[in-house]
Coordinates of C-alpha atoms and ligand atoms in Angstrom, one line a residue:
X22 CA 28.4 -50.8 5.5
X23 CA 27.2 -51.1 9.2
X24 CA 28.3 -48.6 11.7
X25 CA 27.1 -47.8 15.3
X26 CA 27.1 -44.2 16.5
X27 CA 26.1 -43.2 19.9
X28 CA 24.2 -46.6 20.1
X29 CA 22.6 -46.2 16.8
X30 CA 22.6 -48.9 14.1
X31 CA 23.6 -46.8 11.2
X32 CA 23.6 -48.3 7.1
X33 CA 25.6 -46.7 4.6
X34 CA 25.6 -47.5 1.0
X35 CA 27.1 -45.9 -2.2
X36 CA 30.1 -43.9 -2.8
X37 CA 30.7 -41.4 0.1
X38 CA 32.1 -38.8 -2.4
X39 CA 28.6 -38.5 -4.0
X40 CA 25.9 -36.4 -2.8
X41 CA 24.4 -37.7 0.2
X42 CA 20.7 -38.7 1.3
X43 CA 19.7 -39.7 4.8
X44 CA 16.7 -41.3 5.4
X45 CA 14.3 -41.4 8.2
X46 CA 11.9 -44.3 8.9
X47 CA 8.3 -44.0 9.9
X48 CA 6.7 -45.4 13.3
X49 CA 6.6 -48.5 14.2
X50 CA 9.2 -49.1 11.2
X51 CA 13.0 -49.6 10.9
X52 CA 15.8 -48.7 8.3
X53 CA 14.4 -51.7 6.0
X54 CA 11.5 -49.5 4.8
X55 CA 13.9 -47.7 2.7
X56 CA 15.7 -50.7 0.9
X57 CA 13.7 -50.3 -2.4
X58 CA 15.1 -46.6 -2.9
X59 CA 18.3 -47.3 -1.4
X60 CA 18.9 -50.5 -3.8
X61 CA 17.7 -47.9 -6.7
X62 CA 19.5 -44.8 -6.0
X63 CA 22.8 -46.1 -4.5
X64 CA 24.9 -46.2 -7.5
X65 CA 24.6 -42.4 -7.8
X66 CA 24.3 -41.1 -4.4
X67 CA 25.7 -42.1 -0.9
X68 CA 22.7 -43.4 0.7
X69 CA 22.6 -43.3 4.9
X70 CA 19.7 -44.7 7.1
X71 CA 19.3 -45.9 10.5
X72 CA 17.2 -46.9 13.1
X73 CA 15.7 -44.4 15.3
X74 CA 16.7 -44.5 18.9
X75 CA 14.4 -47.3 20.8
X76 CA 13.3 -49.3 17.3
X77 CA 14.6 -51.8 15.1
X78 CA 18.2 -52.6 16.1
X79 CA 19.1 -49.5 17.8
X80 CA 19.6 -49.2 21.4
X81 CA 16.3 -48.7 23.4
X82 CA 18.5 -46.6 26.2
X83 CA 15.9 -45.3 29.0
X84 CA 13.1 -45.5 26.8
X85 CA 12.4 -41.8 27.1
X86 CA 12.6 -40.1 24.1
X87 CA 11.5 -36.5 22.6
X88 CA 11.4 -35.3 19.0
X89 CA 14.1 -32.9 19.8
X90 CA 16.3 -36.0 21.1
X91 CA 15.6 -38.0 18.0
X92 CA 16.8 -34.8 16.2
X93 CA 20.0 -34.7 18.4
X94 CA 20.6 -38.0 17.1
X95 CA 19.9 -37.3 13.6
X96 CA 22.2 -34.2 13.6
X97 CA 25.1 -36.2 15.4
X98 CA 24.9 -39.2 12.4
X99 CA 25.3 -36.3 10.1
X100 CA 28.1 -34.7 12.0
X101 CA 30.1 -37.9 12.7
X102 CA 29.6 -39.0 9.1
X103 CA 30.9 -35.7 8.0
X104 CA 28.1 -35.3 5.3
X105 CA 27.9 -32.4 3.6
X106 CA 24.4 -31.0 2.6
X107 CA 22.7 -34.2 2.7
X108 CA 19.5 -34.5 1.1
X109 CA 17.0 -35.1 4.1
X110 CA 14.4 -37.9 3.5
X111 CA 11.6 -38.4 6.2
X112 CA 8.4 -40.8 5.9
X113 CA 5.8 -39.6 9.0
X114 CA 7.5 -39.7 12.2
X115 CA 10.5 -39.2 10.1
X116 CA 8.6 -35.9 8.4
X117 CA 7.9 -34.8 12.1
X118 CA 11.8 -35.4 12.7
X119 CA 12.8 -33.5 9.4
X120 CA 10.8 -30.4 10.2
X121 CA 12.2 -29.8 13.6
X122 CA 15.5 -30.5 12.0
X123 CA 15.2 -28.1 9.2
X124 CA 13.4 -25.6 11.6
X125 CA 16.6 -25.9 13.7
X126 CA 19.3 -25.9 11.3
X127 CA 18.3 -25.4 7.6
X128 CA 21.7 -24.8 6.4
X129 CA 22.8 -27.9 7.0
X130 CA 20.8 -29.5 4.3
X131 CA 20.7 -29.4 0.7
X132 CA 17.4 -30.2 0.1
X133 CA 14.1 -31.8 1.7
X134 CA 12.0 -35.4 0.7
X135 CA 8.8 -35.3 2.7
X136 CA 6.9 -38.6 2.3
X137 CA 3.2 -38.8 4.3
X138 CA 3.6 -36.7 7.0
X139 CA 2.2 -33.6 8.7
X140 CA 3.9 -30.3 10.2
X141 CA 1.1 -29.9 12.7
X142 CA 1.4 -31.3 16.4
X143 CA -0.9 -33.4 17.8
X144 CA -4.1 -32.3 18.3
X145 CA -5.6 -32.9 22.1
X146 CA -7.9 -35.8 20.7
X147 CA -4.5 -37.2 19.1
X148 CA -2.8 -37.2 22.0
X149 CA -5.5 -38.8 23.8
X150 CA -5.5 -41.5 21.3
X151 CA -1.4 -42.0 21.4
X152 CA -2.1 -42.7 25.5
X153 CA -4.8 -45.4 24.8
X154 CA -2.1 -47.2 22.3
X155 CA 0.4 -46.9 25.4
X156 CA -2.2 -48.4 27.7
X157 CA -3.0 -50.8 25.1
X158 CA 0.7 -52.0 24.7
X159 CA 0.9 -52.4 28.7
X160 CA -2.4 -54.3 28.8
X161 CA -2.4 -56.4 25.7
X162 CA 1.2 -56.2 24.3
X163 CA 3.1 -55.1 21.6
X164 CA 1.6 -57.3 19.3
X165 CA -2.0 -56.3 19.9
X166 CA -1.2 -52.9 19.3
X167 CA 1.1 -53.6 16.1
X168 CA -2.1 -55.7 14.7
X169 CA -4.4 -52.8 15.3
X170 CA -1.9 -49.8 14.3
X171 CA -0.1 -51.3 11.3
X172 CA -3.3 -52.1 9.2
X173 CA -4.3 -48.2 8.9
X174 CA -1.0 -47.6 7.5
X175 CA -1.4 -49.5 4.3
X176 CA -4.1 -49.4 2.0
X177 CA -6.5 -52.0 1.5
X178 CA -5.4 -53.6 -1.7
X179 CA -1.8 -53.8 -0.6
X180 CA -2.9 -55.9 2.4
X181 CA -5.2 -58.0 0.4
X182 CA -3.4 -58.6 -2.8
X183 CA 0.2 -58.5 -1.4
X184 CA -0.2 -60.0 1.9
X185 CA 3.1 -61.5 1.7
X186 CA 4.6 -58.0 1.9
X187 CA 2.2 -56.9 4.3
X188 CA 2.8 -59.7 6.7
X189 CA 6.6 -59.5 6.7
X190 CA 6.1 -56.0 7.6
X191 CA 3.6 -56.8 10.1
X192 CA 6.0 -59.5 11.8
X193 CA 8.9 -57.2 11.9
X194 CA 7.0 -54.1 13.4
X195 CA 6.2 -56.9 16.5
X196 CA 9.8 -57.6 17.1
X197 CA 10.3 -53.9 18.3
X198 CA 10.6 -53.6 22.0
X199 CA 7.6 -52.0 23.7
X200 CA 9.9 -49.7 25.8
X201 CA 10.7 -48.2 22.4
X202 CA 7.6 -48.2 21.0
X203 CA 5.9 -46.3 23.8
X204 CA 9.0 -44.0 24.1
X205 CA 8.2 -43.0 20.4
X206 CA 4.7 -42.2 20.9
X207 CA 5.5 -39.8 23.9
X208 CA 8.1 -38.3 21.6
X209 CA 5.5 -37.8 18.7
X210 CA 2.5 -36.7 21.3
X211 CA 4.9 -34.1 23.0
X212 CA 6.6 -32.7 19.6
X213 CA 6.1 -28.9 18.7
X214 CA 4.1 -27.7 15.7
X215 CA 6.3 -26.8 12.5
X216 CA 3.4 -25.0 10.6
X217 CA 4.5 -21.1 11.1
X218 CA 8.1 -22.3 9.8
X219 CA 7.0 -23.9 6.7
X220 CA 7.4 -20.6 4.3
X221 CA 10.6 -20.3 5.5
X222 CA 11.8 -23.5 3.8
X223 CA 14.2 -22.4 0.7
X224 CA 15.6 -25.4 0.2
X225 CA 14.2 -27.5 -3.0
X226 CA 11.7 -29.7 -1.6
X227 CA 9.6 -32.7 -2.8
X228 CA 6.5 -33.7 -1.0
X229 CA 5.1 -37.2 -1.8
X230 CA 1.9 -39.0 -0.7
X231 CA 0.1 -42.0 -1.1
X232 CA -3.9 -41.3 -2.9
X233 CA -5.0 -43.6 -0.4
X234 CA -3.4 -42.4 2.7
X235 CA -5.8 -42.4 5.6
X236 CA -3.2 -41.1 8.3
X237 CA -1.7 -38.1 6.3
X238 CA -4.3 -37.7 3.4
X239 CA -3.3 -35.8 0.1
X240 CA -5.3 -32.7 1.2
X241 CA -2.8 -32.6 4.3
X242 CA 0.3 -32.8 1.9
X243 CA -1.2 -30.6 -0.6
X244 CA -1.6 -27.7 2.2
X245 CA 2.3 -28.5 3.0
X246 CA 2.8 -27.8 -1.1
X247 CA 0.7 -24.8 -0.7
X248 CA 2.9 -23.5 2.3
X249 CA 6.2 -24.4 1.1
X250 CA 7.5 -22.0 -1.4
X251 CA 8.7 -24.1 -4.5
X252 CA 7.9 -27.4 -3.5
X253 CA 6.9 -30.2 -5.8
X254 CA 4.0 -32.3 -4.8
X255 CA 3.4 -36.2 -6.3
X256 CA 0.8 -38.2 -5.4
X257 CA 1.4 -41.8 -5.6
X258 CA -1.8 -43.8 -6.8
X259 CA -2.9 -47.1 -4.9
X260 CA -1.0 -46.6 -2.2
X261 CA -1.9 -45.8 1.3
X262 CA 0.6 -44.2 4.1
X263 CA 3.7 -46.5 3.1
X264 CA 4.5 -45.5 0.0
X265 CA 8.1 -46.3 -0.3
X266 CA 7.2 -50.1 0.7
X267 CA 3.7 -49.9 -1.4
X268 CA 4.6 -48.5 -4.4
X269 CA 8.6 -48.5 -4.8
X270 CA 8.8 -47.9 -8.5
X271 CA 6.7 -44.6 -8.5
X272 CA 8.5 -43.2 -5.2
X273 CA 11.8 -44.2 -6.9
X274 CA 10.9 -42.2 -9.9
X275 CA 9.6 -39.3 -8.1
X276 CA 12.9 -39.2 -5.8
X277 CA 15.2 -39.7 -9.0
X278 CA 13.7 -36.8 -10.9
X279 CA 13.9 -34.5 -7.7
X280 CA 17.2 -35.4 -7.4
X281 CA 18.6 -34.8 -11.0
X282 CA 17.3 -31.4 -10.9
X283 CA 19.1 -30.3 -7.6
Ligands
MLT156 C1 4.3 -43.0 10.9 O1 4.1 -43.7 10.0 O2 5.4 -42.7 11.4 C2 3.4 -43.1 12.1 O3 2.0 -43.2 11.4 C3 3.3 -41.5 12.3 C4 2.2 -41.2 13.1 O4 1.5 -42.2 14.3 O5 1.8 -39.7 13.9

């Protein structure tokens, strides 16, 4: 079912009396990156996803966002839908949001799934790279930016041997409004560091990473596993950063196993 909440496009699947899971997509993607997981889980769980403000089909608004305003949106969706102790599942930028949402309001959530993400804020070098991407969008357009950035998110094998899948994601990213994409870059470069909070996470946590993730490599995710008490760590073989798209069966299995033990 499609709903509009505070100018955001929200998609629900399954029976709302079941355990809710809310899926938060990465940058510069949209809710469809979770399609394979939702297909797999919707008979047993109430699956909710949405397009982050400024990306996909959600309103761009004034194009000025912070990680804090993204988390306000997330908490508002949870409140509007009256979700009780949802499992929060975020990939990369969705994970940045998840860390801050847990730091702000851990009691809201029943469990946490972190895919291909990190708790650290951007370094100075990282902030300057984001600034150069904004400049690239201004000077060369959104297509040039997507052509240079999105391939870094996928394993070489996926790009070469599953080019239809890769091209369809690439083309979809190019349909984003440049104002929303630049706003997301500023929200990411200005986000806070949640590393010091990790040892306070007491809800069950699953950590998933692609073996060949170049953006948030297994070593980065392993350190999350070491810092978050009782977390479970799963490496997805032959995948880059976009594990739910690149290796949906393995990700589905990891999530199903985790959910069954809650
Ligand atoms: C993402 O997948 O959300 C992005 O790679 C995150 C980032 O650029 O830091």
